[in-house]
Coordinates of N, CA and C in Angstrom, one line a residue:
M1 N 12.0 5.2 6.5 CA 11.5 6.5 6.8 C 11.8 7.5 5.8
A2 N 13.1 7.5 5.3 CA 13.6 8.4 4.3 C 12.8 8.3 3.0
F3 N 12.5 7.0 2.7 CA 11.7 6.7 1.4 C 10.4 7.4 1.5
G4 N 9.7 7.3 2.6 CA 8.4 7.9 2.8 C 8.4 9.4 2.7
I5 N 9.4 10.0 3.3 CA 9.5 11.5 3.4 C 9.8 12.1 2.0
V6 N 10.7 11.4 1.2 CA 11.0 11.8 -0.1 C 9.7 11.8 -1.0
A7 N 9.0 10.7 -0.9 CA 7.7 10.5 -1.6 C 6.7 11.6 -1.2
A8 N 6.7 11.9 0.1 CA 5.7 12.9 0.6 C 6.0 14.3 0.0
L9 N 7.3 14.6 0.0 CA 7.7 15.9 -0.5 C 7.3 16.0 -2.0
A10 N 7.5 14.9 -2.8 CA 7.1 15.0 -4.2 C 5.6 15.1 -4.3
G11 N 4.9 14.4 -3.5 CA 3.4 14.5 -3.5 C 2.9 15.8 -3.1
S12 N 3.6 16.5 -2.1 CA 3.2 17.8 -1.7 C 3.3 18.8 -2.8
A13 N 4.4 18.7 -3.5 CA 4.6 19.6 -4.6 C 3.6 19.5 -5.7
A14 N 3.2 18.2 -6.0 CA 2.2 18.0 -7.0 C 0.8 18.5 -6.6
T15 N 0.5 18.3 -5.3 CA -0.7 18.8 -4.7 C -0.8 20.3 -4.8
A16 N 0.3 21.0 -4.5 CA 0.3 22.5 -4.5 C 0.0 23.0 -5.9
Q17 N 0.3 22.3 -7.0 CA 0.0 22.7 -8.3 C -1.4 22.5 -8.7
A18 N -2.1 21.6 -8.0 CA -3.5 21.3 -8.5 C -4.4 21.1 -7.3
Q19 N -4.4 22.0 -6.3 CA -5.2 21.8 -5.1 C -6.7 21.7 -5.4
D20 N -7.2 22.4 -6.4 CA -8.6 22.5 -6.7 C -9.1 21.4 -7.5
K21 N -8.3 20.4 -7.9 CA -8.8 19.3 -8.7 C -8.1 18.0 -8.3
Q22 N -7.8 17.9 -7.0 CA -7.2 16.6 -6.6 C -7.9 16.1 -5.3
R23 N -8.2 14.8 -5.4 CA -8.9 14.2 -4.2 C -7.9 13.2 -3.5
N24 N -7.7 13.5 -2.2 CA -6.7 12.7 -1.5 C -7.5 11.8 -0.5
S25 N -7.0 10.6 -0.3 CA -7.7 9.7 0.7 C -6.7 8.7 1.3
E26 N -6.9 8.4 2.5 CA -6.1 7.4 3.2 C -6.8 6.0 3.1
I27 N -6.1 5.0 2.9 CA -6.6 3.6 3.0 C -5.8 2.7 3.9
Y28 N -6.5 1.8 4.5 CA -5.7 0.8 5.3 C -6.5 -0.5 5.3
H29 N -5.7 -1.6 5.4 CA -6.3 -3.0 5.5 C -5.5 -3.8 6.4
I30 N -6.1 -4.7 7.1 CA -5.4 -5.7 8.0 C -5.9 -7.1 7.7
F31 N -5.0 -8.0 7.5 CA -5.3 -9.4 7.2 C -4.6 -10.3 8.2
D32 N -5.4 -11.3 8.6 CA -4.9 -12.3 9.5 C -4.5 -13.5 8.6
I33 N -3.3 -14.0 8.8 CA -2.7 -15.1 8.0 C -2.4 -16.3 8.9
R34 N -3.2 -17.3 8.8 CA -2.9 -18.5 9.7 C -2.1 -19.6 8.8
T35 N -0.9 -19.8 9.2 CA 0.0 -20.7 8.5 C 1.2 -21.1 9.4
A36 N 1.7 -22.3 9.2 CA 2.9 -22.7 9.9 C 4.1 -22.5 9.1
A37 N 4.0 -21.9 7.9 CA 5.1 -21.7 7.0 C 6.2 -20.8 7.6
A38 N 7.4 -21.0 7.2 CA 8.5 -20.3 7.7 C 8.5 -18.8 7.3
K39 N 9.2 -18.0 8.0 CA 9.2 -16.5 7.6 C 9.7 -16.4 6.2
S40 N 10.7 -17.1 5.8 CA 11.3 -16.9 4.5 C 10.3 -17.3 3.4
A41 N 9.5 -18.3 3.6 CA 8.5 -18.7 2.6 C 7.4 -17.6 2.5
V42 N 7.0 -17.1 3.6 CA 5.9 -16.1 3.6 C 6.4 -14.8 3.0
T43 N 7.6 -14.3 3.3 CA 8.1 -13.1 2.8 C 8.4 -13.2 1.3
K44 N 8.9 -14.4 0.9 CA 9.1 -14.6 -0.6 C 7.8 -14.6 -1.3
A45 N 6.7 -15.2 -0.8 CA 5.4 -15.1 -1.5 C 4.9 -13.7 -1.5
A46 N 5.0 -13.0 -0.4 CA 4.5 -11.6 -0.4 C 5.3 -10.7 -1.5
E47 N 6.6 -10.9 -1.6 CA 7.3 -10.1 -2.5 C 7.0 -10.5 -4.0
A48 N 6.7 -11.8 -4.2 CA 6.3 -12.2 -5.6 C 5.0 -11.6 -5.9
G49 N 4.0 -11.5 -5.0 CA 2.7 -10.9 -5.3 C 2.9 -9.4 -5.6
L50 N 3.8 -8.7 -4.8 CA 3.9 -7.3 -5.0 C 4.6 -7.0 -6.4
R51 N 5.6 -7.7 -6.7 CA 6.4 -7.5 -7.9 C 5.7 -7.7 -9.2
S52 N 4.6 -8.5 -9.1 CA 3.8 -8.8 -10.3 C 3.0 -7.5 -10.7
N53 N 2.9 -6.5 -9.8 CA 2.2 -5.3 -10.1 C 3.1 -4.0 -10.1
V54 N 4.2 -4.1 -9.4 CA 4.9 -2.9 -9.1 C 6.4 -3.0 -9.5
S55 N 6.9 -1.9 -10.1 CA 8.3 -1.8 -10.5 C 9.0 -0.9 -9.6
D56 N 8.3 0.1 -9.0 CA 9.0 1.1 -8.1 C 8.7 0.7 -6.7
S57 N 9.6 0.0 -6.0 CA 9.3 -0.5 -4.7 C 10.6 -0.5 -3.9
D58 N 10.5 -0.5 -2.6 CA 11.6 -0.5 -1.7 C 11.3 -1.5 -0.6
I59 N 12.0 -2.7 -0.5 CA 11.7 -3.8 0.4 C 12.8 -4.0 1.4
T60 N 12.4 -4.1 2.7 CA 13.3 -4.3 3.8 C 12.9 -5.5 4.6
T61 N 13.8 -6.4 5.0 CA 13.5 -7.5 5.8 C 14.3 -7.4 7.1
P62 N 13.8 -6.7 8.1 CA 14.5 -6.5 9.4 C 14.7 -7.8 10.1
I63 N 15.8 -7.8 11.0 CA 16.0 -8.9 11.9 C 15.1 -8.8 13.1
V64 N 14.3 -9.8 13.3 CA 13.4 -9.9 14.5 C 13.7 -11.2 15.2
M65 N 14.4 -11.1 16.3 CA 14.9 -12.3 17.0 C 13.9 -12.8 18.1
G66 N 14.1 -14.0 18.5 CA 13.3 -14.6 19.5 C 12.0 -15.3 19.0
P67 N 11.3 -16.0 19.8 CA 10.1 -16.6 19.4 C 9.0 -15.6 19.0
P68 N 8.0 -16.0 18.2 CA 7.0 -15.0 17.8 C 6.1 -14.7 19.0
P69 N 5.6 -13.5 19.1 CA 4.7 -13.1 20.3 C 3.3 -13.8 20.2
E70 N 2.6 -13.7 21.3 CA 1.3 -14.3 21.3 C 0.3 -13.6 20.4
K71 N 0.5 -12.3 20.3 CA -0.3 -11.4 19.4 C 0.6 -10.7 18.5
P72 N 0.1 -10.4 17.2 CA 0.9 -9.7 16.3 C 1.1 -8.2 16.6
G73 N 2.1 -7.6 16.0 CA 2.3 -6.2 16.2 C 1.3 -5.5 15.3
R74 N 1.4 -4.2 15.3 CA 0.5 -3.4 14.4 C 1.2 -2.1 14.0
M75 N 0.9 -1.8 12.7 CA 1.6 -0.6 12.2 C 1.1 0.7 13.0
E76 N 1.9 1.7 13.0 CA 1.6 2.9 13.6 C 1.6 4.0 12.6
I77 N 0.6 4.8 12.5 CA 0.6 5.9 11.5 C 1.1 7.2 12.1
V78 N 2.2 7.7 11.6 CA 2.9 8.9 12.1 C 2.9 10.0 11.0
N79 N 3.0 11.2 11.5 CA 3.1 12.3 10.6 C 4.4 13.0 10.8
A80 N 5.2 13.1 9.8 CA 6.5 13.7 9.9 C 6.4 15.2 10.3
L81 N 5.3 15.8 10.0 CA 5.1 17.2 10.4 C 5.0 17.5 11.9
D82 N 4.8 16.4 12.6 CA 4.7 16.5 14.1 C 6.1 16.7 14.7
S83 N 7.1 16.4 13.9 CA 8.5 16.6 14.4 C 8.8 18.0 14.6
K84 N 9.6 18.3 15.6 CA 10.0 19.7 15.9 C 10.8 20.3 14.8
S85 N 11.4 19.4 14.0 CA 12.2 19.9 12.9 C 11.4 20.7 11.8
F86 N 10.1 20.4 11.8 CA 9.3 21.0 10.8 C 8.5 22.2 11.4
G87 N 8.7 22.5 12.7 CA 8.1 23.6 13.3 C 6.6 23.8 13.0
G88 N 6.2 25.0 12.5 CA 4.8 25.2 12.2 C 4.5 25.1 10.8
L89 N 5.3 24.3 10.1 CA 5.1 24.1 8.6 C 3.7 23.6 8.3
A90 N 3.1 22.7 9.1 CA 1.8 22.2 8.9 C 0.7 23.2 8.7
G91 N 0.9 24.3 9.5 CA -0.1 25.4 9.4 C -0.2 26.1 8.1
L92 N 0.9 26.0 7.3 CA 1.0 26.7 6.0 C 0.5 25.8 4.9
M93 N 0.0 24.6 5.2 CA -0.3 23.7 4.1 C -1.8 23.4 4.1
S94 N -2.3 23.0 3.0 CA -3.7 22.5 2.9 C -3.8 21.1 3.5
A95 N -5.0 20.6 3.8 CA -5.1 19.3 4.4 C -4.6 18.2 3.4
G96 N -4.7 18.4 2.1 CA -4.2 17.4 1.2 C -2.7 17.4 1.2
Q97 N -2.1 18.6 1.3 CA -0.6 18.6 1.3 C -0.1 18.0 2.6
A98 N -0.7 18.3 3.7 CA -0.2 17.7 5.0 C -0.4 16.2 5.0
L99 N -1.4 15.7 4.4 CA -1.6 14.3 4.3 C -0.5 13.5 3.7
Q100 N 0.2 14.1 2.8 CA 1.3 13.5 2.1 C 2.5 13.2 3.0
F101 N 2.5 13.8 4.2 CA 3.6 13.5 5.1 C 3.3 12.4 6.1
K102 N 2.1 11.8 6.0 CA 1.8 10.7 6.9 C 2.4 9.4 6.3
Q103 N 2.8 8.5 7.2 CA 3.4 7.3 6.8 C 3.2 6.2 7.9
A104 N 3.3 5.0 7.5 CA 3.2 3.8 8.4 C 4.6 3.5 9.0
R105 N 4.6 3.3 10.3 CA 5.8 2.8 10.9 C 5.6 1.4 11.3
C106 N 6.5 0.5 10.9 CA 6.3 -1.0 11.0 C 7.3 -1.6 12.0
D107 N 7.4 -1.1 13.2 CA 8.3 -1.6 14.2 C 7.9 -3.0 14.6
G108 N 8.8 -4.0 14.5 CA 8.6 -5.4 14.8 C 8.2 -6.2 13.6
A109 N 8.1 -5.6 12.4 CA 7.7 -6.4 11.2 C 8.9 -7.1 10.7
I110 N 8.7 -8.2 10.0 CA 9.8 -9.0 9.4 C 9.9 -8.7 8.0
W111 N 8.9 -8.0 7.4 CA 9.0 -7.6 6.0 C 8.2 -6.3 5.8
I112 N 8.9 -5.3 5.2 CA 8.3 -4.0 5.0 C 8.5 -3.6 3.6
A113 N 7.5 -3.3 2.9 CA 7.6 -2.9 1.5 C 6.9 -1.6 1.3
N114 N 7.5 -0.7 0.6 CA 7.0 0.6 0.1 C 6.9 0.6 -1.4
A115 N 5.7 0.9 -1.9 CA 5.5 0.9 -3.3 C 4.8 2.2 -3.8
N116 N 5.3 2.7 -4.9 CA 4.7 3.9 -5.5 C 4.1 3.6 -6.9
R117 N 3.1 4.3 -7.2 CA 2.5 4.3 -8.5 C 2.3 5.8 -8.9
R118 N 2.7 6.2 -10.1 CA 2.5 7.6 -10.6 C 2.1 7.5 -12.0
V119 N 0.9 8.0 -12.2 CA 0.4 8.1 -13.6 C 0.1 9.6 -13.8
R120 N 0.9 10.2 -14.6 CA 0.8 11.7 -14.8 C -0.6 12.1 -15.1
G121 N -1.1 13.1 -14.4 CA -2.4 13.7 -14.6 C -3.5 12.8 -14.1
S122 N -3.3 11.7 -13.5 CA -4.3 10.7 -13.1 C -4.2 10.3 -11.6
Q123 N -3.1 9.8 -11.2 CA -3.0 9.2 -9.9 C -1.6 9.3 -9.3
Q124 N -1.5 9.5 -8.0 CA -0.2 9.2 -7.3 C -0.6 8.4 -6.1
L125 N -0.1 7.2 -6.0 CA -0.4 6.3 -4.9 C 0.9 5.8 -4.2
R126 N 0.8 5.8 -2.9 CA 1.9 5.3 -2.1 C 1.4 4.2 -1.1
L127 N 1.9 3.0 -1.2 CA 1.5 1.9 -0.3 C 2.6 1.4 0.5
T128 N 2.3 1.1 1.8 CA 3.2 0.4 2.7 C 2.6 -0.8 3.2
F129 N 3.4 -1.9 3.2 CA 3.0 -3.2 3.7 C 3.9 -3.6 4.9
C130 N 3.3 -4.0 6.0 CA 4.0 -4.5 7.2 C 3.6 -5.9 7.5
L131 N 4.5 -6.8 7.5 CA 4.2 -8.2 7.9 C 4.7 -8.6 9.2
Y132 N 3.8 -8.9 10.1 CA 4.2 -9.2 11.5 C 4.0 -10.7 11.8
P133 N 5.0 -11.3 12.5 CA 4.8 -12.7 12.9 C 4.1 -12.8 14.3
Y134 N 3.4 -13.9 14.5 CA 2.9 -14.1 15.8 C 2.6 -15.6 16.0
R135 N 2.2 -16.1 17.2 CA 2.2 -17.5 17.5 C 1.4 -18.3 16.5
D136 N 0.3 -17.8 16.0 CA -0.6 -18.6 15.1 C -0.3 -18.3 13.6
G137 N 0.7 -17.5 13.3 CA 0.9 -17.2 11.9 C 1.5 -15.8 11.7
Y138 N 0.8 -15.0 10.9 CA 1.3 -13.7 10.6 C 0.1 -12.7 10.4
Q139 N 0.4 -11.4 10.5 CA -0.6 -10.4 10.2 C 0.0 -9.4 9.2
L140 N -0.8 -9.1 8.1 CA -0.3 -8.2 7.1 C -1.1 -6.9 7.3
D141 N -0.4 -5.8 7.6 CA -1.0 -4.5 7.6 C -0.6 -3.7 6.4
V142 N -1.6 -3.0 5.8 CA -1.4 -2.2 4.6 C -1.9 -0.8 4.8
Y143 N -1.1 0.2 4.5 CA -1.5 1.6 4.6 C -1.2 2.3 3.3
G144 N -2.0 3.2 2.8 CA -1.8 3.9 1.6 C -2.4 5.3 1.6
I145 N -1.8 6.2 0.8 CA -2.3 7.5 0.5 C -2.5 7.6 -1.0
D146 N -3.8 7.8 -1.4 CA -4.1 7.8 -2.8 C -4.6 9.2 -3.2
S147 N -3.9 9.8 -4.2 CA -4.2 11.1 -4.7 C -4.6 11.0 -6.1
K148 N -5.9 11.3 -6.4 CA -6.4 11.2 -7.8 C -6.7 12.6 -8.3
E149 N -6.4 12.8 -9.6 CA -6.7 14.1 -10.2 C -8.2 14.1 -10.6
R150 N -8.9 15.2 -10.4 CA -10.2 15.4 -10.8 C -10.4 16.8 -11.5
G151 N -11.4 16.9 -12.3 CA -11.7 18.2 -13.0 C -10.7 18.6 -14.0
G152 N -10.4 19.9 -14.1 CA -9.5 20.4 -15.1 C -10.2 20.6 -16.4
G153 N -9.4 21.0 -17.4 CA -9.9 21.2 -18.7 C -10.2 20.0 -19.5
I154 N -10.6 20.2 -20.7 CA -10.9 19.1 -21.6 C -9.6 18.2 -21.9
G155 N -8.5 18.9 -22.0 CA -7.3 18.2 -22.2 C -6.9 17.3 -21.1
A156 N -7.1 17.8 -19.9 CA -6.8 17.0 -18.7 C -7.7 15.7 -18.6
M157 N -9.0 16.0 -18.9 CA -9.9 14.9 -18.8 C -9.7 13.8 -19.9
L158 N -9.3 14.3 -21.1 CA -9.0 13.3 -22.1 C -7.8 12.6 -21.8
G159 N -6.8 13.2 -21.2 CA -5.5 12.6 -20.8 C -5.8 11.5 -19.8
R160 N -6.7 11.7 -18.8 CA -7.0 10.7 -17.8 C -7.7 9.5 -18.5
A161 N -8.6 9.9 -19.4 CA -9.4 8.8 -20.1 C -8.4 7.9 -20.9
L162 N -7.5 8.5 -21.5 CA -6.5 7.8 -22.3 C -5.6 6.9 -21.4
A163 N -5.2 7.5 -20.2 CA -4.4 6.7 -19.3 C -5.1 5.5 -18.8
E164 N -6.4 5.6 -18.5 CA -7.2 4.5 -18.0 C -7.3 3.4 -19.1
T165 N -7.4 3.7 -20.3 CA -7.4 2.7 -21.4 C -6.1 1.9 -21.5
V166 N -5.0 2.6 -21.1 CA -3.7 2.0 -21.2 C -3.3 1.2 -19.9
V167 N -3.5 1.8 -18.7 CA -3.0 1.2 -17.5 C -4.2 0.8 -16.5
G168 N -5.4 1.0 -16.9 CA -6.5 0.6 -16.1 C -6.9 1.7 -15.1
K169 N -8.1 1.5 -14.5 CA -8.6 2.5 -13.5 C -7.8 2.4 -12.2
A170 N -7.6 3.6 -11.6 CA -6.7 3.7 -10.5 C -7.2 2.8 -9.3
G171 N -8.5 2.8 -9.0 CA -8.9 2.0 -7.9 C -8.8 0.5 -8.1
D172 N -9.0 0.1 -9.3 CA -8.8 -1.3 -9.6 C -7.4 -1.8 -9.4
W173 N -6.4 -0.9 -9.8 CA -5.0 -1.3 -9.7 C -4.7 -1.3 -8.2
T174 N -5.1 -0.4 -7.4 CA -4.8 -0.4 -6.0 C -5.3 -1.6 -5.3
N175 N -6.5 -2.0 -5.5 CA -7.1 -3.2 -4.9 C -6.4 -4.5 -5.4
K176 N -6.0 -4.5 -6.7 CA -5.4 -5.7 -7.3 C -4.0 -5.9 -6.6
T177 N -3.3 -4.8 -6.4 CA -1.9 -4.9 -5.9 C -2.0 -5.5 -4.5
I178 N -2.9 -5.0 -3.6 CA -3.0 -5.5 -2.3 C -3.5 -6.9 -2.3
L179 N -4.5 -7.2 -3.0 CA -5.0 -8.6 -3.0 C -4.0 -9.6 -3.6
D180 N -3.2 -9.2 -4.6 CA -2.3 -10.1 -5.2 C -1.2 -10.5 -4.2
V181 N -0.8 -9.6 -3.3 CA 0.1 -10.0 -2.2 C -0.5 -11.0 -1.3
V182 N -1.8 -10.8 -0.9 CA -2.5 -11.7 0.0 C -2.7 -13.0 -0.7
R183 N -3.1 -13.0 -2.0 CA -3.4 -14.2 -2.7 C -2.1 -15.0 -2.9
S184 N -1.0 -14.3 -3.2 CA 0.3 -15.1 -3.4 C 0.7 -15.8 -2.1
I185 N 0.5 -15.1 -0.9 CA 0.8 -15.8 0.4 C -0.1 -17.0 0.5
R186 N -1.3 -16.8 0.3 CA -2.3 -17.9 0.4 C -1.9 -19.1 -0.5
N187 N -1.7 -18.8 -1.7 CA -1.4 -19.9 -2.7 C -0.1 -20.6 -2.4
Q188 N 0.9 -19.9 -2.0 CA 2.3 -20.5 -1.8 C 2.5 -21.1 -0.5
T189 N 1.7 -20.8 0.5 CA 1.9 -21.3 1.9 C 0.7 -22.1 2.4
Q190 N -0.3 -22.2 1.6 CA -1.6 -22.9 2.0 C -2.1 -22.2 3.3
A191 N -2.0 -20.9 3.4 CA -2.5 -20.2 4.5 C -4.0 -20.0 4.5
T192 N -4.6 -19.9 5.7 CA -6.0 -19.5 5.8 C -6.0 -18.0 6.1
I193 N -6.7 -17.2 5.2 CA -6.7 -15.8 5.3 C -8.1 -15.3 5.8
S194 N -8.0 -14.4 6.8 CA -9.3 -13.7 7.2 C -9.0 -12.2 7.2
Y195 N -10.1 -11.5 7.0 CA -10.0 -10.0 6.9 C -10.3 -9.4 8.3
V196 N -9.4 -8.6 8.9 CA -9.7 -8.1 10.2 C -10.4 -6.8 10.1
E197 N -9.9 -5.8 9.4 CA -10.6 -4.5 9.2 C -9.9 -3.7 8.2
G198 N -10.6 -2.6 7.8 CA -10.0 -1.8 6.8 C -10.9 -0.6 6.4
Q199 N -10.3 0.3 5.5 CA -11.1 1.4 5.0 C -10.5 1.8 3.7
P200 N -11.3 1.7 2.6 CA -12.7 1.2 2.5 C -12.6 -0.3 2.7
E201 N -13.6 -0.8 3.3 CA -13.6 -2.3 3.7 C -13.9 -3.2 2.5
F202 N -13.1 -4.3 2.4 CA -13.3 -5.3 1.5 C -14.5 -6.1 1.9
T203 N -15.3 -6.6 0.9 CA -16.4 -7.4 1.2 C -16.2 -8.8 0.6
G204 N -16.6 -9.9 1.3 CA -16.4 -11.2 0.8 C -14.9 -11.6 1.0
T205 N -14.5 -12.5 0.2 CA -13.1 -13.0 0.2 C -12.5 -13.0 -1.2
P206 N -12.2 -11.8 -1.7 CA -11.7 -11.7 -3.0 C -10.3 -12.3 -3.3
W207 N -9.5 -12.5 -2.2 CA -8.2 -13.1 -2.3 C -8.3 -14.6 -2.6
E208 N -9.5 -15.2 -2.5 CA -9.7 -16.6 -2.8 C -10.1 -16.8 -4.3
E209 N -10.3 -15.7 -5.0 CA -10.6 -15.8 -6.4 C -9.3 -15.9 -7.2
N210 N -9.3 -16.6 -8.3 CA -8.1 -16.8 -9.0 C -7.9 -15.8 -10.1
D211 N -8.2 -14.5 -9.7 CA -8.0 -13.4 -10.7 C -6.6 -12.9 -10.5
A212 N -5.6 -13.5 -11.0 CA -4.2 -13.1 -10.8 C -3.5 -12.8 -12.1
L213 N -4.3 -12.2 -13.1 CA -3.7 -11.8 -14.3 C -2.6 -10.7 -14.1
L214 N -1.5 -10.8 -14.8 CA -0.5 -9.8 -14.6 C -0.9 -8.6 -15.4
P215 N -0.5 -7.4 -14.9 CA -0.8 -6.2 -15.7 C 0.1 -6.1 -16.9
H216 N -0.4 -5.3 -17.8 CA 0.4 -5.1 -19.1 C 1.7 -4.4 -18.7
A217 N 2.7 -4.6 -19.5 CA 4.0 -4.0 -19.2 C 3.9 -2.5 -19.1
T218 N 3.1 -1.9 -19.9 CA 3.0 -0.4 -19.8 C 2.4 0.1 -18.5
E219 N 1.6 -0.8 -17.8 CA 1.1 -0.4 -16.5 C 2.2 -0.3 -15.5
R220 N 3.1 -1.3 -15.5 CA 4.2 -1.3 -14.5 C 5.2 -0.1 -14.8
E221 N 5.3 0.2 -16.1 CA 6.2 1.3 -16.5 C 5.7 2.6 -16.1
A222 N 4.3 2.7 -15.8 CA 3.7 4.0 -15.5 C 3.9 4.4 -14.0
R223 N 4.4 3.4 -13.2 CA 4.6 3.8 -11.8 C 5.7 4.9 -11.6

């Protein structure tokens, strides 16, 4: 929780400085993972897929005792501004600033990962992964807040163009990070993956493609 709030405060400050040229969006995806693999094997595979793309991450493996439930858990999206501690602060913020305080709560998950990507003048992305066990395998829930810079002067636009040539387009990296986690689980545990739902929705089965090239070192350093 503390990790998300700190990231939200940083994102809120950035938004306040560029409200008129920043586009903020929420994303989420849910994957069904059918496999008999042990928890340790699945979480190890998930972490390997994440670390191939991210250097700034916070990973937790909570203790979840007892047999797996019949149905998987599901992440809950909460807003820290709803807490009484923040009073009427939300009313003083723009919609984009308030969005930065939303985060996923992963109660019952056996693996929780928070990852950040920051490319100055281009993108600030925060992703949360929640892995839930259940009788037939696992479910992976992903939630993210993606803030992209738009507009600005010639200098800002040239800076973003230069950043894209070095670290790639923001949307491509976002999808690659999510799919590499799913792909790593599939490849290392022989799991059968199906897409449950999401926004924006994935089409087809891109996790079955063998596009697992590692990003350039400068891309990971840009987080």
